[in-house]
Structure formats: C-alpha cells, structure tokens
mmCIF file of C-alpha atoms in Angstrom:
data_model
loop_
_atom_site.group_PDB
_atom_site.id
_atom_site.type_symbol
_atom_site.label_atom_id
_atom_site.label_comp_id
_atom_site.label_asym_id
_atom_site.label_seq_id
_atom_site.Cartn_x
_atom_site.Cartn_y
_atom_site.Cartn_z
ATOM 1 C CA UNK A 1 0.000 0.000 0.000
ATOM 2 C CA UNK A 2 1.275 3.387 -0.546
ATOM 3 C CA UNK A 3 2.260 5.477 1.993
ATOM 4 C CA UNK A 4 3.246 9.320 3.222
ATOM 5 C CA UNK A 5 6.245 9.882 0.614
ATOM 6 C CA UNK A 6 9.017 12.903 1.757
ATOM 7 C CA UNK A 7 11.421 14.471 0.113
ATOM 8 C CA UNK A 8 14.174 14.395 0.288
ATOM 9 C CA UNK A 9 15.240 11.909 3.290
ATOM 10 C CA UNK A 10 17.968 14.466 4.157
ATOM 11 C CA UNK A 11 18.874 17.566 4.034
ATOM 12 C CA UNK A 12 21.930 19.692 4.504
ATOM 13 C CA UNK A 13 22.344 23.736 5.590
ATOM 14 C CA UNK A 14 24.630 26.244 6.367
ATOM 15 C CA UNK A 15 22.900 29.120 8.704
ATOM 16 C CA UNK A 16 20.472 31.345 7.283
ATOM 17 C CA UNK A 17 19.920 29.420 4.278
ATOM 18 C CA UNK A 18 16.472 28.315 3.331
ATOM 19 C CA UNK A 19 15.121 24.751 2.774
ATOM 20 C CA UNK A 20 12.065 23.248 1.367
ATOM 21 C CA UNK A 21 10.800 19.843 2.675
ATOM 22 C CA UNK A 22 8.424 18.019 0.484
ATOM 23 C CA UNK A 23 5.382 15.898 1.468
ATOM 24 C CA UNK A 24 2.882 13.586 -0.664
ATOM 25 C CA UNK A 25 0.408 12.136 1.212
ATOM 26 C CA UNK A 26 -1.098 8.647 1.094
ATOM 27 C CA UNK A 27 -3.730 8.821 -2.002
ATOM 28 C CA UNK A 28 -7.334 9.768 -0.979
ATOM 29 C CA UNK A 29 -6.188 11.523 2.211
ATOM 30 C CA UNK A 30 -7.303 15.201 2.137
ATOM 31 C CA UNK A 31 -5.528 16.244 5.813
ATOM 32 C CA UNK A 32 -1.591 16.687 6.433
ATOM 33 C CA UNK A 33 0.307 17.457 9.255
ATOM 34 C CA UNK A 34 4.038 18.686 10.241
ATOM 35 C CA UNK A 35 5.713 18.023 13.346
ATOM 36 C CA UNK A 36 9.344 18.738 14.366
ATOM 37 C CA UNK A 37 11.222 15.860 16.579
ATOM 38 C CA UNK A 38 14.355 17.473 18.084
ATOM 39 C CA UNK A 39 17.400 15.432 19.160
ATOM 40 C CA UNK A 40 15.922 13.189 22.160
ATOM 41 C CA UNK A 41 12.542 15.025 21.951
ATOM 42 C CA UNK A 42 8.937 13.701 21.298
ATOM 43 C CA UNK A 43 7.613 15.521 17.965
ATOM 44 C CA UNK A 44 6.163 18.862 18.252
ATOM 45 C CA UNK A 45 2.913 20.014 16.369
ATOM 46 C CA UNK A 46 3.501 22.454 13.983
ATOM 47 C CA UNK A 47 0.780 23.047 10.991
ATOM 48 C CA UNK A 48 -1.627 21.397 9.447
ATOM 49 C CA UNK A 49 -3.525 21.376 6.433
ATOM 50 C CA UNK A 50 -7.266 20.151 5.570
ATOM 51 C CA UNK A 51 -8.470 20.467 1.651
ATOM 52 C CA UNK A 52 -5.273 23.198 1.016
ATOM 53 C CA UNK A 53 -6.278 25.210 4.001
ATOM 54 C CA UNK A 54 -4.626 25.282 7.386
ATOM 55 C CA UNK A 55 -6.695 24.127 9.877
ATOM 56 C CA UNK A 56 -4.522 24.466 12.751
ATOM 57 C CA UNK A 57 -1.180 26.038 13.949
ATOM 58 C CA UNK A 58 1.386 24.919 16.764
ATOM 59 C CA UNK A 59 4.498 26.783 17.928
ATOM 60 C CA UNK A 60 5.905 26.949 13.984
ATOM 61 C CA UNK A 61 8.156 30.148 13.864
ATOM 62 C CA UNK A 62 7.701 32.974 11.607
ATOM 63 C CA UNK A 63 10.084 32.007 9.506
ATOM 64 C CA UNK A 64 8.703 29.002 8.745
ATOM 65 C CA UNK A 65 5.821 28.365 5.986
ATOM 66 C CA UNK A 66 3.728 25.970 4.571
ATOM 67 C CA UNK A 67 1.076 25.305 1.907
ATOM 68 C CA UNK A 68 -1.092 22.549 0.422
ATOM 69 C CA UNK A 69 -1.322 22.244 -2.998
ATOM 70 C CA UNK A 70 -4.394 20.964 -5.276
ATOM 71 C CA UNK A 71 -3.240 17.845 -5.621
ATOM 72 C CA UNK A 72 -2.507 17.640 -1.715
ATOM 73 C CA UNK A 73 0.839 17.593 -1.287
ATOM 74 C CA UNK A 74 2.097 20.036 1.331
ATOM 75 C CA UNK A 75 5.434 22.062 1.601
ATOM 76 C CA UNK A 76 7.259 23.544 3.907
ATOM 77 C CA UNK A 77 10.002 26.577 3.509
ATOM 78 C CA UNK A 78 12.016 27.487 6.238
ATOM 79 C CA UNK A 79 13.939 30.011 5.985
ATOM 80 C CA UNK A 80 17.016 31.951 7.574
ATOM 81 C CA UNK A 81 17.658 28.845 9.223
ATOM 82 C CA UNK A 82 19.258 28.865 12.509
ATOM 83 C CA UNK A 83 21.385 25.857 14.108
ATOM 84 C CA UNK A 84 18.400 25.175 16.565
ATOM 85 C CA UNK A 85 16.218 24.068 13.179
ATOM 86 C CA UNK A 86 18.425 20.980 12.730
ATOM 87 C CA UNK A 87 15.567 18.251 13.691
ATOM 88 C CA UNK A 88 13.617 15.187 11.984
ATOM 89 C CA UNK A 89 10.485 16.724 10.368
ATOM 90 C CA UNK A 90 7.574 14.347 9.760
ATOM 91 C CA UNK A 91 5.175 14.350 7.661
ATOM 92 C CA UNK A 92 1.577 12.900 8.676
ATOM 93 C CA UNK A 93 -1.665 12.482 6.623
ATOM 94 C CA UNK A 94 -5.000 11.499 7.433
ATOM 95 C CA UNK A 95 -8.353 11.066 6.206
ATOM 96 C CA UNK A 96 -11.257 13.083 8.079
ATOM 97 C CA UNK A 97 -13.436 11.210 8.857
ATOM 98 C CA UNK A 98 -12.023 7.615 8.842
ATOM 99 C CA UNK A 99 -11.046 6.478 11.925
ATOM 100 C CA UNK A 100 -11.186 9.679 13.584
ATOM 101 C CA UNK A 101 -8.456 10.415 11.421
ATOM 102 C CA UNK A 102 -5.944 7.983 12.448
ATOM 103 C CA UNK A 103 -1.983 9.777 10.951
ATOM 104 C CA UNK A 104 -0.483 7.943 9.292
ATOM 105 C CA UNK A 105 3.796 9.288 9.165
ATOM 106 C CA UNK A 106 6.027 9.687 6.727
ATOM 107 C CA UNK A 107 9.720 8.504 7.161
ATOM 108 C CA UNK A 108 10.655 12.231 8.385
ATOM 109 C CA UNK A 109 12.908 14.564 6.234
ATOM 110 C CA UNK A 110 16.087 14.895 8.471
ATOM 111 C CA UNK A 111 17.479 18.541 8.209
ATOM 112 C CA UNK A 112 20.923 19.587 9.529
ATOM 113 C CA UNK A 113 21.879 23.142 9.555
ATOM 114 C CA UNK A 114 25.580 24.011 9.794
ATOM 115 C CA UNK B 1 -4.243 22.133 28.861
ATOM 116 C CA UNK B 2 -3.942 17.978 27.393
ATOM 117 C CA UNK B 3 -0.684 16.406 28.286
ATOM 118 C CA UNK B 4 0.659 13.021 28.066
ATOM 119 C CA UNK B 5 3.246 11.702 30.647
ATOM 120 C CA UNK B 6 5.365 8.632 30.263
ATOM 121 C CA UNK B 7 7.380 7.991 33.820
ATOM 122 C CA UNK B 8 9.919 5.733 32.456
ATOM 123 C CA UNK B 9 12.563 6.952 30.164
ATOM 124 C CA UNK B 10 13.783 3.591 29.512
ATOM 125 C CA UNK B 11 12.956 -0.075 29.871
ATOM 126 C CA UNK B 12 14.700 -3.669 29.168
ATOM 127 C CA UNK B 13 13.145 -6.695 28.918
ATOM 128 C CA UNK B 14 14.258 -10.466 28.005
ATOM 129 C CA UNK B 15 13.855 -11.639 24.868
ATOM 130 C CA UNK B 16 10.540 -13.596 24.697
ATOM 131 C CA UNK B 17 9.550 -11.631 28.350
ATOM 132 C CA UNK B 18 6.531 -9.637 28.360
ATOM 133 C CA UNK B 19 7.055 -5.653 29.191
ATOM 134 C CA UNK B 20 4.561 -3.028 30.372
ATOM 135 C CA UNK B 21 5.106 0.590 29.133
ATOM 136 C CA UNK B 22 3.161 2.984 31.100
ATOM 137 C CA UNK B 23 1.102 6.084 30.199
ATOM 138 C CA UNK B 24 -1.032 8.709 32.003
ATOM 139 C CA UNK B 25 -3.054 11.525 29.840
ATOM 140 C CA UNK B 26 -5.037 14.607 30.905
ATOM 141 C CA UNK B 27 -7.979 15.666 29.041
ATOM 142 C CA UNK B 28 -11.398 17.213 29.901
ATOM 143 C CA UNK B 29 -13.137 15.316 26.921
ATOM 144 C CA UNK B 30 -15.174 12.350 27.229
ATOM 145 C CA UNK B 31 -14.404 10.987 23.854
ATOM 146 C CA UNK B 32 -11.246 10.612 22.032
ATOM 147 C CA UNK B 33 -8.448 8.019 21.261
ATOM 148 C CA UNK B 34 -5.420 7.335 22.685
ATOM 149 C CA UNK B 35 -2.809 5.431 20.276
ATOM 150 C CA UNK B 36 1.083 3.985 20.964
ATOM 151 C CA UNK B 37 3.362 4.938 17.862
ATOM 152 C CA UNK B 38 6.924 3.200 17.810
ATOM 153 C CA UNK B 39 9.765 4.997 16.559
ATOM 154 C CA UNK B 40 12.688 2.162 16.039
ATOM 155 C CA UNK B 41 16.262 3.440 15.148
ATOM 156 C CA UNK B 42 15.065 4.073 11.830
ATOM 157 C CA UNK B 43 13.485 6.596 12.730
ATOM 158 C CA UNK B 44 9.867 5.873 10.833
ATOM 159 C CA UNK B 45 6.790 6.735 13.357
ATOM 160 C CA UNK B 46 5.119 3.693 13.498
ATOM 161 C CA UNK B 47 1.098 3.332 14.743
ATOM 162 C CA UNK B 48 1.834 0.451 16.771
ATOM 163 C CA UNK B 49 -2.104 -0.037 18.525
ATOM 164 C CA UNK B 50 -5.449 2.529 19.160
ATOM 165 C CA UNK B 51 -7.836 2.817 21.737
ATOM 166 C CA UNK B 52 -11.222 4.133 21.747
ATOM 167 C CA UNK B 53 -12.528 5.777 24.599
ATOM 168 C CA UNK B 54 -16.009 4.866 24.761
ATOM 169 C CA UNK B 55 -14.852 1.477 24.271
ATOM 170 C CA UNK B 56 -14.484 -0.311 27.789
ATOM 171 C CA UNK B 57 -12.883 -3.667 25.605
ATOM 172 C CA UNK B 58 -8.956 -2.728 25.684
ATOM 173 C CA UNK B 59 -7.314 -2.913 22.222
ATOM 174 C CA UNK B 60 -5.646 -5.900 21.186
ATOM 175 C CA UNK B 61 -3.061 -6.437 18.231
ATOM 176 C CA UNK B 62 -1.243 -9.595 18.351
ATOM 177 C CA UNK B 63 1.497 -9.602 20.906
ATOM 178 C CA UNK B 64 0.624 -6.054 21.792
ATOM 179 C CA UNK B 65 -2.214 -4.910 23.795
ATOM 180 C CA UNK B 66 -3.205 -1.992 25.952
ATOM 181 C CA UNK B 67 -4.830 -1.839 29.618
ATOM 182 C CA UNK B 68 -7.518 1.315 29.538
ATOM 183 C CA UNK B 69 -8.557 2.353 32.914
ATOM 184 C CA UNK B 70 -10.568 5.917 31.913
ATOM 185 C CA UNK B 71 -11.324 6.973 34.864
ATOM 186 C CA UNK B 72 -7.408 7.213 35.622
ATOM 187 C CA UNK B 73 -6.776 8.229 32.771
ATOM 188 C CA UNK B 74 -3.943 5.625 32.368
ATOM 189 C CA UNK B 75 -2.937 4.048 29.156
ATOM 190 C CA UNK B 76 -0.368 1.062 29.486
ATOM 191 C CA UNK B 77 1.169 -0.785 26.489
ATOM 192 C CA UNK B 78 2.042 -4.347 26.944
ATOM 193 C CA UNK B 79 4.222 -6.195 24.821
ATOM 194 C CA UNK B 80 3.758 -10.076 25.096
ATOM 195 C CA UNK B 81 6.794 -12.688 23.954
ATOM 196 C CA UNK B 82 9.530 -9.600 23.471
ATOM 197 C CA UNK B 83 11.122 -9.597 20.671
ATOM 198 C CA UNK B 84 14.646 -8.116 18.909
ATOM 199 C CA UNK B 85 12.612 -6.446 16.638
ATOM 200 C CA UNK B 86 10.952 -4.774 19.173
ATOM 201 C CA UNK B 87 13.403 -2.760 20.761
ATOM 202 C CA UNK B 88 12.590 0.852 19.945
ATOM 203 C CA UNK B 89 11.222 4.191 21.428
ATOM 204 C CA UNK B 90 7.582 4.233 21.872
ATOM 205 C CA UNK B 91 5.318 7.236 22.599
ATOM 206 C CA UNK B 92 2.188 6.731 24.087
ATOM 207 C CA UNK B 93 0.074 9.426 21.655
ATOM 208 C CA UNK B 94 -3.720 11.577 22.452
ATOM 209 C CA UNK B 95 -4.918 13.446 19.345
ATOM 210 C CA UNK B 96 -6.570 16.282 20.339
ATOM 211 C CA UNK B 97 -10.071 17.555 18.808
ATOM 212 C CA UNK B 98 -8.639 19.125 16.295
ATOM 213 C CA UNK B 99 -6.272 16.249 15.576
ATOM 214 C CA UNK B 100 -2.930 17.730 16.620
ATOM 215 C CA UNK B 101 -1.236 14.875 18.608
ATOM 216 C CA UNK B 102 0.042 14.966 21.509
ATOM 217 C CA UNK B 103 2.881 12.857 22.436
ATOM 218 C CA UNK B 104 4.449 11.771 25.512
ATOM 219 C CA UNK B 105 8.235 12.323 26.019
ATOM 220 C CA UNK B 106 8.574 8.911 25.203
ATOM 221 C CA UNK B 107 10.280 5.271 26.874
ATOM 222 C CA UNK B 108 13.330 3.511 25.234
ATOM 223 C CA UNK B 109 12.685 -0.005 25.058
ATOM 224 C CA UNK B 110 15.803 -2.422 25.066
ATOM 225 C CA UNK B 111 15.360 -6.213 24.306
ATOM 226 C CA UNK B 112 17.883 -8.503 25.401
ATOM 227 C CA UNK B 113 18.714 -11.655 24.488
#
C-alpha cells in the first residue's frame, strides 16, 4: 500500500539558508500534518492542512511556511535557518473522517543546519 | 491544557519476556483516542495499537495490547513474547479535537537476548 512519501530523506544547511521539505500524502487523504522531533525530543505540532487550508497552527516560527497544494501535497520553507532548526520533520496524513483520522507518518525529512 | 506523561525513560526486557510501558493523559473530553506509535532506530513513526474511549474492551493487536482504565486516565502498552525487533522508542500518543497529537516524552525499550 502506498504510503506518506518525503522528500528528500535528508537535508543539509549552512545558517540562514532556506530549505524546502516536500510531502505527498497517502492517495485519498485530504488532511496533512508537520511536526518537528528534536534530538531526544517527542515531535512537536507544527501546521496542518485540511483540503489546502490550514486548519490548525502549533508553535511553527515565523520564519517558517507551509502550503497545500491541489493535488494535496504540502510544503514547507524554512527560511534563515538557525542551528536550533536541525531536527527530523515528519510528515503525517490522514483522512477526516475515517477512523477519527488515524496519521499515518512519513519517514521524516532529516534537516541539519551548519 | 492535554498532556501526556510517560514515567519511564527507559525499559529492558528479556527476549521472549513480556514488558509493560506505562502512560497517564489529561484531558477534559469524554471521547477521544489514545494510540502507541513506535519509533525504532530508523526513525519511521510507526502506529503500533489505538484505543477508543467509549470502548471499555482494551485494544488488542497480536502480541501487543493496551490496559484502559478511563477513569485514571492511564494508558499502558504491553508487549507479550519480546522480541529483537521490538526494541525501539515508543510514545504513548492523544490526538486532540482538532487532531494535533500529543505525544508523551517517550520510553526507550531495550530487548535482550
């Protein structure tokens, strides 16, 4: 079965740079969601997305942004990236609706800002 | 405000053993979920088992099942016949309503042979 695709697996930075981080959800599923997992953390909340619109917003900086596209993938642009954005970014999508909207993860974009 | 606590950073078990993660939550709602995702050094967040809160029967999937007590708002995971491939970090998990999860800070489980 296909799953939550990222892109791409990782990701290298120098300070104040900007990155994009790529996410295709599972086919059908009209919801995605972006957490940040630091180094020994649980993953934090950070946006998410429901038919391209965001439905609801954790502690994402300003510099961060994200978007859903028509055909559901999601993106999201960090920019002037500071050491303390090195972190495994996930990727989760869901159906509303089904199961109350079990997430199902991607295999996380891991960024690394020098 | 929802929060998830998991009291033990880390755990070992014997190979074959069964283990007992455990998990408290805070919530004022009367009906949600509750799920245990396992994160193995690969890194991949993996939905290991679900509860139901207005279910009373606690969720079952093959080795791994999950003692409910809603009223203290615990959430245990235990893992029956251990195995190698089950040595990973697992975070019990409580979606709120509008579906942001909300994870606990998660327990290292080691298997040993």
């Amino acid at each position: 079965a296909a799953g939550v695709i990222q892109s791409p697996r990782h990701l290298i930075k120098e300070k104040r740079e900007t990155a994009t981080l790529k996410c295709y959800p599972i086919p059908r599923h009209d919801t995605v969601y972006w957490y940040q997992q630091g180094p020994g953390q649980d993953p934090q909340f950070l946006i998410s997305f429901y038919e391209k619109m965001q439905s609801d917003k954790g502690s994402i900086p300003d510099r961060f942004s994200a978007q859903q596209f028509s055909d559901y993938h999601s993106e999201l642009n960090m920019s002037s990236l500071e050491l303390g954005d090195s972190a495994l970014y996930f990727c989760a999508s869901s159906l509303q609706g089904e199961g109350k909207n079990i997430q199902y993860f991607g295999a996380g974009t891991r960024l690394s800002v020098l | 405000a929802q929060t998830v606590t998991q009291s033990q950073p880390e755990m070992s078990v014997q190979e074959a053993e069964t283990v007992t993660l455990s998990c408290t939550y805070d919530t004022s709602e009367s009906d949600y979920y509750l799920f245990w995702y396992k994160q193995p050094p690969s890194r991949q967040m993996i939905l290991v088992i679900r509860q139901e809160a207005y279910k009373q029967q606690n969720a079952t999937e093959n080795r791994f099942s999950v003692n409910f007590q809603k009223a203290a708002k615990s959430f245990s995971l235990k893992i029956s016949d251990s195995q190698l491939g089950d040595a990973a970090m697992y975070f019990c998990a409580y979606p709120n309503r509008d579906d942001k999860i909300i994870f606990g800070k998660g327990t290292r489980l080691h298997i040993l042979p």
